[in-house]
Short mmCIF file of the C-alpha atoms (twelve columns), coordinates in Angstrom:
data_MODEL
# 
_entry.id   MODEL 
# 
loop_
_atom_site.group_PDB 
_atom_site.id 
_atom_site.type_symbol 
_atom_site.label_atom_id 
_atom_site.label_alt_id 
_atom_site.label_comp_id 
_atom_site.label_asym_id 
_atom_site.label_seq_id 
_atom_site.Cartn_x 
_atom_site.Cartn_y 
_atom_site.Cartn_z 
_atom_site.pdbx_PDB_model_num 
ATOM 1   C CA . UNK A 1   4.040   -18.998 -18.643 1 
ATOM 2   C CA . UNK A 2   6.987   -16.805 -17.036 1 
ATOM 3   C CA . UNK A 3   7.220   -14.945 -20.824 1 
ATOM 4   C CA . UNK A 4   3.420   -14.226 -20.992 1 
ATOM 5   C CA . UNK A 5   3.583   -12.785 -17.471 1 
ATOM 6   C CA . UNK A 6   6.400   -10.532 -18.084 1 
ATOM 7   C CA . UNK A 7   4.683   -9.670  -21.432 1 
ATOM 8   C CA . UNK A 8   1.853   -8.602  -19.423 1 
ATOM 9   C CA . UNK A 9   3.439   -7.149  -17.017 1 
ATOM 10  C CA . UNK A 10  5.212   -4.204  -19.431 1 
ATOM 11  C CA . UNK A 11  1.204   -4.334  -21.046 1 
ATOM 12  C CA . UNK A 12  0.630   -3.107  -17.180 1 
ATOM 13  C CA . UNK A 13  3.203   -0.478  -17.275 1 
ATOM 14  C CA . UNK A 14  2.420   0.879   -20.520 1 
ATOM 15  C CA . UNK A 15  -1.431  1.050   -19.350 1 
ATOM 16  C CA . UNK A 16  -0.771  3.064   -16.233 1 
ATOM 17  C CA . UNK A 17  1.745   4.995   -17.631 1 
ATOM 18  C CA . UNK A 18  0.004   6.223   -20.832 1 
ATOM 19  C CA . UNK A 19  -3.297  6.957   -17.879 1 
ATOM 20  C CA . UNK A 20  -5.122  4.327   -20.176 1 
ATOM 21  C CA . UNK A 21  -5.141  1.670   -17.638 1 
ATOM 22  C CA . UNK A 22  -8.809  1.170   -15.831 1 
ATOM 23  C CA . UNK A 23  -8.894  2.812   -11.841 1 
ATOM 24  C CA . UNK A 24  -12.391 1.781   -10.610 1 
ATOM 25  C CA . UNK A 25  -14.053 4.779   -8.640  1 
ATOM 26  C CA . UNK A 26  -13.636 4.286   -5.021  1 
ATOM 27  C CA . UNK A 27  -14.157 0.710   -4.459  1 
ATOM 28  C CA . UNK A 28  -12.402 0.248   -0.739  1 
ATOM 29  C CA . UNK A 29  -8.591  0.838   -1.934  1 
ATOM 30  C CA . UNK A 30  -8.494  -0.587  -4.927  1 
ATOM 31  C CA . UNK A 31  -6.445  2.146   -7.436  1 
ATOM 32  C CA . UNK A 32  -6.044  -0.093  -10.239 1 
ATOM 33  C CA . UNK A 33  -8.074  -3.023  -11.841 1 
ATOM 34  C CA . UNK A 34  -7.205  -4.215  -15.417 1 
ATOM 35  C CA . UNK A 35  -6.427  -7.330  -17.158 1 
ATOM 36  C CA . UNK A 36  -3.900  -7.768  -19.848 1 
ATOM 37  C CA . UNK A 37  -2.628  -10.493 -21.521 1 
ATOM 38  C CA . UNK A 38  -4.758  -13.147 -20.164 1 
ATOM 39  C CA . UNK A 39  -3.551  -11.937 -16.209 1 
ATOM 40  C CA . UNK A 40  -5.431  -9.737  -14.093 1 
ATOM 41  C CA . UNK A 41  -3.736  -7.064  -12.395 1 
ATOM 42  C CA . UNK A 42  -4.936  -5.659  -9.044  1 
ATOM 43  C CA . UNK A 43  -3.479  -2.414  -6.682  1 
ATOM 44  C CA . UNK A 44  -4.570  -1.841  -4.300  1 
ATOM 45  C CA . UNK A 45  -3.803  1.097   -1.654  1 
ATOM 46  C CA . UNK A 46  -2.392  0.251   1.999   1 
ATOM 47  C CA . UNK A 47  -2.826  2.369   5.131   1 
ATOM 48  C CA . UNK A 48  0.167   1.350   7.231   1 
ATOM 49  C CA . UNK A 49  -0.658  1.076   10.507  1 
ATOM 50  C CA . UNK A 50  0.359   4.235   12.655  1 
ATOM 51  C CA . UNK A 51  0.639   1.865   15.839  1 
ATOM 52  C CA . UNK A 52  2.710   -0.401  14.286  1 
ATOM 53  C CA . UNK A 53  6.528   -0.761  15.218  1 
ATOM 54  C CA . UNK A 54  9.145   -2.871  13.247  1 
ATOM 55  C CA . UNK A 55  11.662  -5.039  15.962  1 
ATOM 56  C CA . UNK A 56  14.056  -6.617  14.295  1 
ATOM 57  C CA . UNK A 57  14.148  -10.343 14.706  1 
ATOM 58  C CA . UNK A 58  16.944  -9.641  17.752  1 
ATOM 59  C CA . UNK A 59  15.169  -7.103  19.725  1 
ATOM 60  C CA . UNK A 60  11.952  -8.981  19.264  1 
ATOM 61  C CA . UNK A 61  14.442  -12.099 21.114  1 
ATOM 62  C CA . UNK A 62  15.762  -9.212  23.699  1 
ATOM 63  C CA . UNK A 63  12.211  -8.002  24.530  1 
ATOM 64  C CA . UNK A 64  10.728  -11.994 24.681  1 
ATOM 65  C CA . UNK A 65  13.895  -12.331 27.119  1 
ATOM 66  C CA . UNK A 66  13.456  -9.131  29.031  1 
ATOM 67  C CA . UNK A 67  9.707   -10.470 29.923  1 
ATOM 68  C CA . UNK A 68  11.279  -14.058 30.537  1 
ATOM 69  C CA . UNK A 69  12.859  -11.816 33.547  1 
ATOM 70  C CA . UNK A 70  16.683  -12.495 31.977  1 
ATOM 71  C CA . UNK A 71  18.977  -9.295  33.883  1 
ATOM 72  C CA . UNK A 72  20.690  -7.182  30.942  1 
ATOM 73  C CA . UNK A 73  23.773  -9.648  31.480  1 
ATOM 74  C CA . UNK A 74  22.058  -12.968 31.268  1 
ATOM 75  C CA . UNK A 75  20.865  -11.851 28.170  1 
ATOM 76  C CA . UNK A 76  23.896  -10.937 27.511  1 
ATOM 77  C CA . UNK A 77  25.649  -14.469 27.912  1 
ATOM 78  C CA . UNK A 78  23.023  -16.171 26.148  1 
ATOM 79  C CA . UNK A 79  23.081  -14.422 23.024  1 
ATOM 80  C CA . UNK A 80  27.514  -14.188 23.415  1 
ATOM 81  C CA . UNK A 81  27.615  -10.351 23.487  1 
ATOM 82  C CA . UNK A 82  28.008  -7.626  25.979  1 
ATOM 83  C CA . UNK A 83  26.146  -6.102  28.256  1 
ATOM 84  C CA . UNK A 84  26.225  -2.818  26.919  1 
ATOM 85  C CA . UNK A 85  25.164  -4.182  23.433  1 
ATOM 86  C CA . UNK A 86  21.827  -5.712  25.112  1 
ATOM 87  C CA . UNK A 87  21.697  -2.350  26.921  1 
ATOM 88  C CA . UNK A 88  21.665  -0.645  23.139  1 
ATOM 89  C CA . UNK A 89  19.311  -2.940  21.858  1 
ATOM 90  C CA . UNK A 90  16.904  -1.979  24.641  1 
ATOM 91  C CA . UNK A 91  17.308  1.949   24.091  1 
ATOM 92  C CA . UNK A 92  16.373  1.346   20.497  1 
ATOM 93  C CA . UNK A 93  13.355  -0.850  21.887  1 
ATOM 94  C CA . UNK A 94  12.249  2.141   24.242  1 
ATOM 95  C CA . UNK A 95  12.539  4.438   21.584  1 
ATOM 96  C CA . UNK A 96  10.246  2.230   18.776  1 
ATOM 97  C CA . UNK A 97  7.968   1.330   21.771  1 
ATOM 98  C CA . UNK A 98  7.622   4.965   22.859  1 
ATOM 99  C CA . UNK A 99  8.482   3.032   26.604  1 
ATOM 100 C CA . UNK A 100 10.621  4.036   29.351  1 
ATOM 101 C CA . UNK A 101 11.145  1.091   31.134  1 
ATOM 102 C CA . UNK A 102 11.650  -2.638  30.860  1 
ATOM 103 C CA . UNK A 103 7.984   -3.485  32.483  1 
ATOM 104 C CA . UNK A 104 6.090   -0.976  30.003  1 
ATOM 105 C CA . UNK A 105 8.295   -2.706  27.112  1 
ATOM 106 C CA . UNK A 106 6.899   -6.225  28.279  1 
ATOM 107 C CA . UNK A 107 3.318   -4.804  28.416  1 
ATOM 108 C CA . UNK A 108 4.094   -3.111  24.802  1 
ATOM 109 C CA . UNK A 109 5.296   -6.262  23.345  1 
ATOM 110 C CA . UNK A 110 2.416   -8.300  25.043  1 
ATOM 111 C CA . UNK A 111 -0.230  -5.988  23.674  1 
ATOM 112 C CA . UNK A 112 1.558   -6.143  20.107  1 
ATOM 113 C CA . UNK A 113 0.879   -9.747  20.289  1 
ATOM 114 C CA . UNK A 114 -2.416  -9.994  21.305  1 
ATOM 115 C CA . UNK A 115 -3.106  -7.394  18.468  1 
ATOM 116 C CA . UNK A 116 -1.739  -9.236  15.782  1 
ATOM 117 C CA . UNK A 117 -1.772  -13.118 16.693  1 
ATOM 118 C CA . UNK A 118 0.305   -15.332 15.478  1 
ATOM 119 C CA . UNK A 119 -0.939  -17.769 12.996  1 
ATOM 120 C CA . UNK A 120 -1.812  -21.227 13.616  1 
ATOM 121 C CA . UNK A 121 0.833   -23.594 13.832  1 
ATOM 122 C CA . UNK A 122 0.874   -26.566 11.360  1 
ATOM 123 C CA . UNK A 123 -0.525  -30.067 12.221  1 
ATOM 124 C CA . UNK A 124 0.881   -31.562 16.138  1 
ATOM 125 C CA . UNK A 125 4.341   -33.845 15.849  1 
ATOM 126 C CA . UNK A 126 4.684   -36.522 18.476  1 
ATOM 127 C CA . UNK A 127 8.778   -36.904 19.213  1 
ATOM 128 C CA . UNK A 128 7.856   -40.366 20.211  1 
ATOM 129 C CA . UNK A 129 6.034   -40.968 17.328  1 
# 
């Protein structure tokens, strides 16, 4: 199975490559739309988001503690690194954010979230159960 994708896969390459491959006329993003080799092969165009901002995992857990109401230096002994480190991480928030302050950061980050929800979690675990 692996070999006959991979086999179709190059097919794909060679296709777009040598311009032979099929690009359906405007049909809502999709570039490319061919099957080879038993697989069909899909591309279709993405518009990123101009609003959207990447945090990395630890300045998405600075900003969620920032709106917890942590000071810089709680923050700071929770995560076991300095103050001014938590104070760098926040600059870099402001900046992505396009935010001057720690309450228009929380209202950011708040409005991120209720723009792009989080899925549903999985099926309810009892502890005691």
């Amino acid at each position: 199975m692996l070999d006959d994708l991979v086999r179709s896969l190059g097919q794909l390459l060679d296709a777009v490559l040598s311009g032979s491959a099929v690009r359906p006329a405007d049909q809502g993003g999709v570039v490319l739309d061919i099957e080879l080799g038993g697989f069909r092969w899909i591309a279709v165009q993405q518009h990123p988001c101009p609003d959207a901002v990447n945090l990395s995992p630890r300045e998405s857990e600075i900003a969620r503690m920032v709106a917890a109401g942590l000071t810089n230096r709680a923050i700071a002994t929770v995560l076991d690194i300095s103050p001014w480190t938590v104070g760098t991480y926040l600059r870099r928030i402001f900046v992505k954010l396009d935010v001057n302050s720690r309450a228009a950061m929380t209202a950011a980050v708040a409005q991120r979230r209720a723009a792009d929800p989080l899925p549903p979690a999985g099926p309810r675990r009892d502890v005691d159960a």
